[in-house]
Amino acid sequence: MNKHLLTKLMALTFVGLIQTTEAATINLQFPNGQNIYSAAKNSIFDANIYVNDVNDLAGFDFDLTYNSTNLSAQLLTSGNIFGLDTVSFASTITPGVGTTLGRIHFAESTLSTTGLNITSPTLLGTVKFKALNISQGNFLSITADPVSPSQLLFLSDGSGPATGITGGTVHITAAPVPLPASALLFAPGLLAVFGFRKNNTIKRAV
């Protein structure tokens, strides 16, 4: 669905937004289970986006920004949190140009009259990244989509929860240098020479 159509749908569905005191959270985790990760240059890794501690969740709409000089967003996969009740979905990946950050827009919603009660970390989606250049401190930031209402999460009763947000940091290291095939043959060659000399010594002793 077109991003602007999604915005209009959400505006109609979740009218009268009222800030509540819920401690809803969105956080980013890498394969090590943390929000800080070291990846080798040219490697592919996942950034998982989780939501937790929110009642009556009926939709979300946010951007994930990243340094596209050092990271390349390859693919965004939905966690299908609303299942068959999903009525709208938007995902776009826009690489940055020059100093402009790359941007991933991610949104889903449902028209179900009852939202989801999330009491443990639940996957919203996964972004597959490629590490491009050796670098330190590449920050991935989650922010509300500026075209949509200011809340990142939406409830089916029309109120928006307060949201804690944790992004992530990626350090890119040098890719490991593979051993040449000749090096792999070095040890077996030594063993063969050693065995040959040992056999000659035994024959001479006899």
mmCIF file of N, CA and C in Angstrom, residues 20-141:
data_model
loop_
_atom_site.group_PDB
_atom_site.id
_atom_site.type_symbol
_atom_site.label_atom_id
_atom_site.label_comp_id
_atom_site.label_asym_id
_atom_site.label_seq_id
_atom_site.Cartn_x
_atom_site.Cartn_y
_atom_site.Cartn_z
ATOM 1 N N THR A 20 -0.897 8.084 26.686
ATOM 2 C CA THR A 20 -1.131 7.317 27.905
ATOM 3 C C THR A 20 0.192 7.101 28.618
ATOM 4 N N THR A 21 0.138 6.378 29.731
ATOM 5 C CA THR A 21 1.347 6.182 30.538
ATOM 6 C C THR A 21 1.956 4.804 30.328
ATOM 7 N N GLU A 22 1.555 4.090 29.298
ATOM 8 C CA GLU A 22 2.127 2.765 29.055
ATOM 9 C C GLU A 22 3.624 2.852 28.800
ATOM 10 N N ALA A 23 4.352 1.818 29.241
ATOM 11 C CA ALA A 23 5.808 1.787 29.067
ATOM 12 C C ALA A 23 6.169 0.985 27.823
ATOM 13 N N ALA A 24 5.437 1.179 26.745
ATOM 14 C CA ALA A 24 5.696 0.444 25.508
ATOM 15 C C ALA A 24 7.109 0.723 25.010
ATOM 16 N N THR A 25 7.768 -0.297 24.464
ATOM 17 C CA THR A 25 9.140 -0.137 23.985
ATOM 18 C C THR A 25 9.305 -0.732 22.595
ATOM 19 N N ILE A 26 10.201 -0.127 21.830
ATOM 20 C CA ILE A 26 10.678 -0.699 20.572
ATOM 21 C C ILE A 26 12.196 -0.745 20.666
ATOM 22 N N ASN A 27 12.784 -1.882 20.342
ATOM 23 C CA ASN A 27 14.240 -1.960 20.407
ATOM 24 C C ASN A 27 14.802 -2.789 19.269
ATOM 25 N N LEU A 28 16.081 -2.535 18.988
ATOM 26 C CA LEU A 28 16.798 -3.193 17.900
ATOM 27 C C LEU A 28 17.784 -4.188 18.487
ATOM 28 N N GLN A 29 17.814 -5.402 17.951
ATOM 29 C CA GLN A 29 18.767 -6.410 18.400
ATOM 30 C C GLN A 29 19.444 -7.073 17.203
ATOM 31 N N PHE A 30 20.748 -7.339 17.366
ATOM 32 C CA PHE A 30 21.540 -8.001 16.333
ATOM 33 C C PHE A 30 21.680 -9.491 16.654
ATOM 34 N N PRO A 31 22.372 -10.264 15.826
ATOM 35 C CA PRO A 31 22.468 -11.709 16.063
ATOM 36 C C PRO A 31 23.061 -12.104 17.420
ATOM 37 N N ASN A 32 23.819 -11.197 18.057
ATOM 38 C CA ASN A 32 24.380 -11.510 19.369
ATOM 39 C C ASN A 32 23.402 -11.225 20.504
ATOM 40 N N GLY A 33 22.164 -10.821 20.171
ATOM 41 C CA GLY A 33 21.165 -10.546 21.185
ATOM 42 C C GLY A 33 21.313 -9.184 21.834
ATOM 43 N N GLN A 34 22.238 -8.368 21.343
ATOM 44 C CA GLN A 34 22.489 -7.043 21.900
ATOM 45 C C GLN A 34 22.187 -5.977 20.853
ATOM 46 N N ASN A 35 22.297 -4.703 21.260
ATOM 47 C CA ASN A 35 22.101 -3.623 20.294
ATOM 48 C C ASN A 35 23.432 -2.997 19.878
ATOM 49 N N ILE A 36 24.540 -3.679 20.218
ATOM 50 C CA ILE A 36 25.872 -3.306 19.738
ATOM 51 C C ILE A 36 26.476 -4.545 19.080
ATOM 52 N N TYR A 37 27.010 -4.386 17.875
ATOM 53 C CA TYR A 37 27.419 -5.569 17.109
ATOM 54 C C TYR A 37 28.657 -5.266 16.282
ATOM 55 N N SER A 38 29.544 -6.250 16.156
ATOM 56 C CA SER A 38 30.718 -6.146 15.281
ATOM 57 C C SER A 38 30.518 -7.085 14.099
ATOM 58 N N ALA A 39 30.627 -6.529 12.906
ATOM 59 C CA ALA A 39 30.446 -7.312 11.685
ATOM 60 C C ALA A 39 31.681 -7.168 10.811
ATOM 61 N N ALA A 40 32.066 -8.241 10.153
ATOM 62 C CA ALA A 40 33.205 -8.191 9.235
ATOM 63 C C ALA A 40 32.775 -7.545 7.922
ATOM 64 N N LYS A 41 33.690 -6.807 7.320
ATOM 65 C CA LYS A 41 33.416 -6.180 6.031
ATOM 66 C C LYS A 41 32.940 -7.226 5.022
ATOM 67 N N ASN A 42 31.926 -6.880 4.260
ATOM 68 C CA ASN A 42 31.295 -7.719 3.233
ATOM 69 C C ASN A 42 30.382 -8.801 3.801
ATOM 70 N N SER A 43 30.230 -8.857 5.134
ATOM 71 C CA SER A 43 29.334 -9.855 5.723
ATOM 72 C C SER A 43 27.891 -9.360 5.693
ATOM 73 N N ILE A 44 26.963 -10.301 5.794
ATOM 74 C CA ILE A 44 25.540 -10.013 5.851
ATOM 75 C C ILE A 44 25.042 -10.341 7.253
ATOM 76 N N PHE A 45 24.247 -9.448 7.846
ATOM 77 C CA PHE A 45 23.722 -9.717 9.186
ATOM 78 C C PHE A 45 22.318 -9.149 9.309
ATOM 79 N N ASP A 46 21.591 -9.616 10.340
ATOM 80 C CA ASP A 46 20.213 -9.196 10.559
ATOM 81 C C ASP A 46 20.115 -8.184 11.692
ATOM 82 N N ALA A 47 19.204 -7.238 11.541
ATOM 83 C CA ALA A 47 18.822 -6.328 12.612
ATOM 84 C C ALA A 47 17.343 -6.581 12.890
ATOM 85 N N ASN A 48 17.046 -7.117 14.067
ATOM 86 C CA ASN A 48 15.675 -7.473 14.416
ATOM 87 C C ASN A 48 15.026 -6.358 15.235
ATOM 88 N N ILE A 49 13.794 -6.003 14.882
ATOM 89 C CA ILE A 49 13.067 -4.946 15.569
ATOM 90 C C ILE A 49 11.968 -5.589 16.414
ATOM 91 N N TYR A 50 12.007 -5.319 17.736
ATOM 92 C CA TYR A 50 11.061 -5.917 18.676
ATOM 93 C C TYR A 50 10.190 -4.859 19.339
ATOM 94 N N VAL A 51 8.967 -5.257 19.701
ATOM 95 C CA VAL A 51 8.084 -4.418 20.507
ATOM 96 C C VAL A 51 7.764 -5.182 21.786
ATOM 97 N N ASN A 52 7.542 -4.449 22.889
ATOM 98 C CA ASN A 52 7.248 -5.090 24.169
ATOM 99 C C ASN A 52 6.431 -4.140 25.042
ATOM 100 N N ASP A 53 5.726 -4.725 26.010
ATOM 101 C CA ASP A 53 5.019 -3.976 27.056
ATOM 102 C C ASP A 53 4.000 -2.987 26.510
ATOM 103 N N VAL A 54 3.074 -3.485 25.713
ATOM 104 C CA VAL A 54 2.000 -2.612 25.212
ATOM 105 C C VAL A 54 0.706 -3.427 25.115
ATOM 106 N N ASN A 55 -0.391 -2.822 25.545
ATOM 107 C CA ASN A 55 -1.703 -3.466 25.470
ATOM 108 C C ASN A 55 -2.520 -2.852 24.343
ATOM 109 N N ASP A 56 -3.287 -3.691 23.664
ATOM 110 C CA ASP A 56 -4.213 -3.241 22.627
ATOM 111 C C ASP A 56 -3.490 -2.670 21.403
ATOM 112 N N LEU A 57 -2.346 -3.246 21.052
ATOM 113 C CA LEU A 57 -1.569 -2.766 19.909
ATOM 114 C C LEU A 57 -2.300 -3.059 18.604
ATOM 115 N N ALA A 58 -2.526 -2.009 17.807
ATOM 116 C CA ALA A 58 -3.242 -2.176 16.544
ATOM 117 C C ALA A 58 -2.459 -1.665 15.340
ATOM 118 N N GLY A 59 -1.286 -1.057 15.572
ATOM 119 C CA GLY A 59 -0.517 -0.579 14.430
ATOM 120 C C GLY A 59 0.770 0.094 14.842
ATOM 121 N N PHE A 60 1.671 0.252 13.879
ATOM 122 C CA PHE A 60 2.922 0.971 14.109
ATOM 123 C C PHE A 60 3.349 1.623 12.809
ATOM 124 N N ASP A 61 4.162 2.671 12.941
ATOM 125 C CA ASP A 61 4.624 3.402 11.763
ATOM 126 C C ASP A 61 5.890 4.159 12.148
ATOM 127 N N PHE A 62 7.036 3.740 11.621
ATOM 128 C CA PHE A 62 8.287 4.404 11.999
ATOM 129 C C PHE A 62 9.331 4.276 10.898
ATOM 130 N N ASP A 63 10.414 5.028 11.074
ATOM 131 C CA ASP A 63 11.566 4.968 10.174
ATOM 132 C C ASP A 63 12.763 4.400 10.931
ATOM 133 N N LEU A 64 13.600 3.668 10.225
ATOM 134 C CA LEU A 64 14.893 3.232 10.738
ATOM 135 C C LEU A 64 15.947 3.869 9.838
ATOM 136 N N THR A 65 16.790 4.737 10.397
ATOM 137 C CA THR A 65 17.807 5.404 9.592
ATOM 138 C C THR A 65 19.172 4.788 9.854
ATOM 139 N N TYR A 66 20.068 4.839 8.847
ATOM 140 C CA TYR A 66 21.376 4.194 8.944
ATOM 141 C C TYR A 66 22.380 4.907 8.037
ATOM 142 N N ASN A 67 23.656 4.695 8.312
ATOM 143 C CA ASN A 67 24.743 5.270 7.514
ATOM 144 C C ASN A 67 24.927 4.419 6.255
ATOM 145 N N SER A 68 24.450 4.913 5.123
ATOM 146 C CA SER A 68 24.499 4.095 3.903
ATOM 147 C C SER A 68 25.865 4.100 3.234
ATOM 148 N N THR A 69 26.812 4.875 3.769
ATOM 149 C CA THR A 69 28.184 4.778 3.269
ATOM 150 C C THR A 69 28.828 3.478 3.727
ATOM 151 N N ASN A 70 28.480 3.056 4.951
ATOM 152 C CA ASN A 70 29.102 1.875 5.539
ATOM 153 C C ASN A 70 28.168 0.670 5.634
ATOM 154 N N LEU A 71 26.879 0.905 5.494
ATOM 155 C CA LEU A 71 25.897 -0.170 5.581
ATOM 156 C C LEU A 71 24.957 -0.112 4.385
ATOM 157 N N SER A 72 24.554 -1.257 3.909
ATOM 158 C CA SER A 72 23.580 -1.328 2.821
ATOM 159 C C SER A 72 22.396 -2.177 3.266
ATOM 160 N N ALA A 73 21.211 -1.584 3.329
ATOM 161 C CA ALA A 73 20.001 -2.332 3.679
ATOM 162 C C ALA A 73 19.578 -3.158 2.467
ATOM 163 N N GLN A 74 19.536 -4.465 2.631
ATOM 164 C CA GLN A 74 19.245 -5.360 1.516
ATOM 165 C C GLN A 74 17.759 -5.719 1.423
ATOM 166 N N LEU A 75 17.134 -5.952 2.591
ATOM 167 C CA LEU A 75 15.776 -6.492 2.580
ATOM 168 C C LEU A 75 15.108 -6.249 3.930
ATOM 169 N N LEU A 76 13.820 -5.897 3.909
ATOM 170 C CA LEU A 76 13.008 -5.785 5.117
ATOM 171 C C LEU A 76 11.953 -6.877 5.072
ATOM 172 N N THR A 77 11.907 -7.697 6.117
ATOM 173 C CA THR A 77 10.935 -8.788 6.199
ATOM 174 C C THR A 77 10.016 -8.552 7.391
ATOM 175 N N SER A 78 8.719 -8.624 7.173
ATOM 176 C CA SER A 78 7.749 -8.418 8.244
ATOM 177 C C SER A 78 7.726 -9.607 9.200
ATOM 178 N N GLY A 79 7.532 -9.321 10.486
ATOM 179 C CA GLY A 79 7.338 -10.380 11.472
ATOM 180 C C GLY A 79 5.905 -10.880 11.481
ATOM 181 N N ASN A 80 5.041 -10.270 10.651
ATOM 182 C CA ASN A 80 3.639 -10.686 10.497
ATOM 183 C C ASN A 80 2.927 -10.730 11.843
ATOM 184 N N ILE A 81 3.111 -9.665 12.628
ATOM 185 C CA ILE A 81 2.590 -9.646 13.999
ATOM 186 C C ILE A 81 1.068 -9.736 14.053
ATOM 187 N N PHE A 82 0.383 -9.176 13.045
ATOM 188 C CA PHE A 82 -1.082 -9.172 13.053
ATOM 189 C C PHE A 82 -1.686 -10.338 12.269
ATOM 190 N N GLY A 83 -0.838 -11.139 11.641
ATOM 191 C CA GLY A 83 -1.321 -12.315 10.920
ATOM 192 C C GLY A 83 -2.341 -11.983 9.852
ATOM 193 N N LEU A 84 -3.425 -12.749 9.806
ATOM 194 C CA LEU A 84 -4.450 -12.564 8.779
ATOM 195 C C LEU A 84 -5.241 -11.275 8.983
ATOM 196 N N ASP A 85 -5.099 -10.649 10.172
ATOM 197 C CA ASP A 85 -5.826 -9.409 10.440
ATOM 198 C C ASP A 85 -5.108 -8.173 9.905
ATOM 199 N N THR A 86 -3.931 -8.347 9.284
ATOM 200 C CA THR A 86 -3.214 -7.204 8.724
ATOM 201 C C THR A 86 -4.002 -6.626 7.554
ATOM 202 N N VAL A 87 -4.297 -5.319 7.649
ATOM 203 C CA VAL A 87 -5.062 -4.693 6.573
ATOM 204 C C VAL A 87 -4.228 -3.704 5.780
ATOM 205 N N SER A 88 -3.058 -3.351 6.279
ATOM 206 C CA SER A 88 -2.197 -2.439 5.521
ATOM 207 C C SER A 88 -0.752 -2.718 5.870
ATOM 208 N N PHE A 89 0.114 -2.499 4.892
ATOM 209 C CA PHE A 89 1.532 -2.763 5.086
ATOM 210 C C PHE A 89 2.317 -1.816 4.195
ATOM 211 N N ALA A 90 3.369 -1.232 4.726
ATOM 212 C CA ALA A 90 4.232 -0.362 3.929
ATOM 213 C C ALA A 90 5.673 -0.607 4.314
ATOM 214 N N SER A 91 6.526 -0.770 3.346
ATOM 215 C CA SER A 91 7.953 -0.896 3.612
ATOM 216 C C SER A 91 8.719 -0.362 2.406
ATOM 217 N N THR A 92 9.578 0.594 2.654
ATOM 218 C CA THR A 92 10.419 1.131 1.590
ATOM 219 C C THR A 92 11.834 1.303 2.117
ATOM 220 N N ILE A 93 12.815 1.034 1.266
ATOM 221 C CA ILE A 93 14.223 1.236 1.603
ATOM 222 C C ILE A 93 14.758 2.307 0.668
ATOM 223 N N THR A 94 15.236 3.405 1.263
ATOM 224 C CA THR A 94 15.769 4.511 0.477
ATOM 225 C C THR A 94 17.222 4.743 0.859
ATOM 226 N N PRO A 95 18.189 4.348 0.017
ATOM 227 C CA PRO A 95 19.611 4.564 0.348
ATOM 228 C C PRO A 95 19.916 6.060 0.457
ATOM 229 N N GLY A 96 20.846 6.390 1.333
ATOM 230 C CA GLY A 96 21.263 7.778 1.475
ATOM 231 C C GLY A 96 22.195 8.194 0.349
ATOM 232 N N VAL A 97 22.295 9.482 0.129
ATOM 233 C CA VAL A 97 23.207 10.040 -0.877
ATOM 234 C C VAL A 97 24.100 11.056 -0.180
ATOM 235 N N GLY A 98 25.423 10.874 -0.301
ATOM 236 C CA GLY A 98 26.351 11.779 0.377
ATOM 237 C C GLY A 98 26.223 11.657 1.883
ATOM 238 N N THR A 99 25.968 12.767 2.551
ATOM 239 C CA THR A 99 25.842 12.746 4.012
ATOM 240 C C THR A 99 24.419 12.426 4.472
ATOM 241 N N THR A 100 23.490 12.284 3.525
ATOM 242 C CA THR A 100 22.108 11.951 3.877
ATOM 243 C C THR A 100 22.016 10.494 4.316
ATOM 244 N N LEU A 101 21.362 10.238 5.434
ATOM 245 C CA LEU A 101 21.234 8.883 5.953
ATOM 246 C C LEU A 101 20.301 8.048 5.080
ATOM 247 N N GLY A 102 20.581 6.752 5.027
ATOM 248 C CA GLY A 102 19.642 5.834 4.416
ATOM 249 C C GLY A 102 18.413 5.726 5.307
ATOM 250 N N ARG A 103 17.277 5.364 4.722
ATOM 251 C CA ARG A 103 16.019 5.368 5.471
ATOM 252 C C ARG A 103 15.179 4.151 5.109
ATOM 253 N N ILE A 104 14.669 3.483 6.141
ATOM 254 C CA ILE A 104 13.741 2.367 5.946
ATOM 255 C C ILE A 104 12.424 2.750 6.598
ATOM 256 N N HIS A 105 11.368 2.820 5.822
ATOM 257 C CA HIS A 105 10.049 3.112 6.374
ATOM 258 C C HIS A 105 9.295 1.806 6.551
ATOM 259 N N PHE A 106 8.733 1.593 7.755
ATOM 260 C CA PHE A 106 8.095 0.328 8.081
ATOM 261 C C PHE A 106 6.787 0.618 8.826
ATOM 262 N N ALA A 107 5.678 0.114 8.316
ATOM 263 C CA ALA A 107 4.381 0.358 8.951
ATOM 264 C C ALA A 107 3.426 -0.796 8.681
ATOM 265 N N GLU A 108 2.642 -1.136 9.692
ATOM 266 C CA GLU A 108 1.562 -2.112 9.545
ATOM 267 C C GLU A 108 0.420 -1.694 10.452
ATOM 268 N N SER A 109 -0.791 -2.102 10.107
ATOM 269 C CA SER A 109 -1.935 -1.831 10.979
ATOM 270 C C SER A 109 -3.005 -2.886 10.756
ATOM 271 N N THR A 110 -3.981 -2.896 11.637
ATOM 272 C CA THR A 110 -5.099 -3.813 11.541
ATOM 273 C C THR A 110 -6.378 -3.076 11.887
ATOM 274 N N LEU A 111 -7.499 -3.512 11.327
ATOM 275 C CA LEU A 111 -8.789 -2.924 11.658
ATOM 276 C C LEU A 111 -9.545 -3.781 12.662
ATOM 277 N N SER A 112 -8.852 -4.746 13.253
ATOM 278 C CA SER A 112 -9.481 -5.566 14.280
ATOM 279 C C SER A 112 -9.931 -4.677 15.436
ATOM 280 N N THR A 113 -11.081 -4.963 15.991
ATOM 281 C CA THR A 113 -11.602 -4.135 17.088
ATOM 282 C C THR A 113 -10.832 -4.348 18.381
ATOM 283 N N THR A 114 -10.067 -5.417 18.442
ATOM 284 C CA THR A 114 -9.253 -5.695 19.630
ATOM 285 C C THR A 114 -7.794 -5.827 19.215
ATOM 286 N N GLY A 115 -6.932 -5.000 19.805
ATOM 287 C CA GLY A 115 -5.510 -5.065 19.481
ATOM 288 C C GLY A 115 -4.815 -6.188 20.231
ATOM 289 N N LEU A 116 -3.518 -6.306 20.007
ATOM 290 C CA LEU A 116 -2.723 -7.350 20.646
ATOM 291 C C LEU A 116 -2.187 -6.869 21.991
ATOM 292 N N ASN A 117 -2.165 -7.769 22.962
ATOM 293 C CA ASN A 117 -1.531 -7.494 24.244
ATOM 294 C C ASN A 117 -0.137 -8.120 24.230
ATOM 295 N N ILE A 118 0.891 -7.279 24.210
ATOM 296 C CA ILE A 118 2.264 -7.744 24.082
ATOM 297 C C ILE A 118 2.937 -7.688 25.455
ATOM 298 N N THR A 119 3.300 -8.849 25.992
ATOM 299 C CA THR A 119 3.910 -8.906 27.326
ATOM 300 C C THR A 119 5.329 -9.459 27.303
ATOM 301 N N SER A 120 5.830 -9.779 26.126
ATOM 302 C CA SER A 120 7.221 -10.244 25.980
ATOM 303 C C SER A 120 7.727 -9.738 24.629
ATOM 304 N N PRO A 121 9.056 -9.646 24.442
ATOM 305 C CA PRO A 121 9.579 -9.123 23.168
ATOM 306 C C PRO A 121 9.002 -9.880 21.967
ATOM 307 N N THR A 122 8.385 -9.156 21.060
ATOM 308 C CA THR A 122 7.718 -9.734 19.891
ATOM 309 C C THR A 122 8.273 -9.087 18.629
ATOM 310 N N LEU A 123 8.639 -9.908 17.655
ATOM 311 C CA LEU A 123 9.303 -9.430 16.450
ATOM 312 C C LEU A 123 8.353 -8.664 15.540
ATOM 313 N N LEU A 124 8.701 -7.401 15.250
ATOM 314 C CA LEU A 124 7.959 -6.620 14.264
ATOM 315 C C LEU A 124 8.487 -6.869 12.859
ATOM 316 N N GLY A 125 9.812 -6.975 12.734
ATOM 317 C CA GLY A 125 10.402 -7.184 11.414
ATOM 318 C C GLY A 125 11.904 -7.328 11.499
ATOM 319 N N THR A 126 12.499 -7.743 10.406
ATOM 320 C CA THR A 126 13.940 -7.955 10.324
ATOM 321 C C THR A 126 14.487 -7.249 9.090
ATOM 322 N N VAL A 127 15.565 -6.494 9.295
ATOM 323 C CA VAL A 127 16.251 -5.837 8.181
ATOM 324 C C VAL A 127 17.582 -6.548 7.956
ATOM 325 N N LYS A 128 17.815 -6.962 6.734
ATOM 326 C CA LYS A 128 19.074 -7.619 6.386
ATOM 327 C C LYS A 128 20.038 -6.559 5.859
ATOM 328 N N PHE A 129 21.216 -6.445 6.504
ATOM 329 C CA PHE A 129 22.218 -5.453 6.127
ATOM 330 C C PHE A 129 23.476 -6.122 5.584
ATOM 331 N N LYS A 130 24.195 -5.375 4.739
ATOM 332 C CA LYS A 130 25.531 -5.774 4.319
ATOM 333 C C LYS A 130 26.522 -4.721 4.812
ATOM 334 N N ALA A 131 27.638 -5.193 5.419
ATOM 335 C CA ALA A 131 28.679 -4.289 5.897
ATOM 336 C C ALA A 131 29.588 -3.921 4.731
ATOM 337 N N LEU A 132 29.734 -2.617 4.471
ATOM 338 C CA LEU A 132 30.449 -2.170 3.275
ATOM 339 C C LEU A 132 31.888 -1.747 3.523
ATOM 340 N N ASN A 133 32.139 -0.988 4.588
ATOM 341 C CA ASN A 133 33.466 -0.410 4.821
ATOM 342 C C ASN A 133 33.869 -0.545 6.284
ATOM 343 N N ILE A 134 35.164 -0.715 6.517
ATOM 344 C CA ILE A 134 35.671 -0.773 7.888
ATOM 345 C C ILE A 134 35.397 0.563 8.561
ATOM 346 N N SER A 135 34.700 0.533 9.693
ATOM 347 C CA SER A 135 34.299 1.778 10.356
ATOM 348 C C SER A 135 33.822 1.485 11.767
ATOM 349 N N GLN A 136 33.736 2.543 12.571
ATOM 350 C CA GLN A 136 33.277 2.422 13.948
ATOM 351 C C GLN A 136 32.012 3.240 14.155
ATOM 352 N N GLY A 137 31.160 2.790 15.051
ATOM 353 C CA GLY A 137 30.044 3.591 15.516
ATOM 354 C C GLY A 137 28.981 3.940 14.497
ATOM 355 N N ASN A 138 28.578 2.986 13.666
ATOM 356 C CA ASN A 138 27.476 3.231 12.737
ATOM 357 C C ASN A 138 26.152 3.059 13.485
ATOM 358 N N PHE A 139 25.448 4.164 13.719
ATOM 359 C CA PHE A 139 24.257 4.130 14.558
ATOM 360 C C PHE A 139 22.993 3.941 13.719
ATOM 361 N N LEU A 140 22.131 3.042 14.158
ATOM 362 C CA LEU A 140 20.826 2.832 13.549
ATOM 363 C C LEU A 140 19.787 3.415 14.496
ATOM 364 N N SER A 141 19.010 4.362 14.008
ATOM 365 C CA SER A 141 18.073 5.091 14.858
ATOM 366 C C SER A 141 16.635 4.837 14.429
#
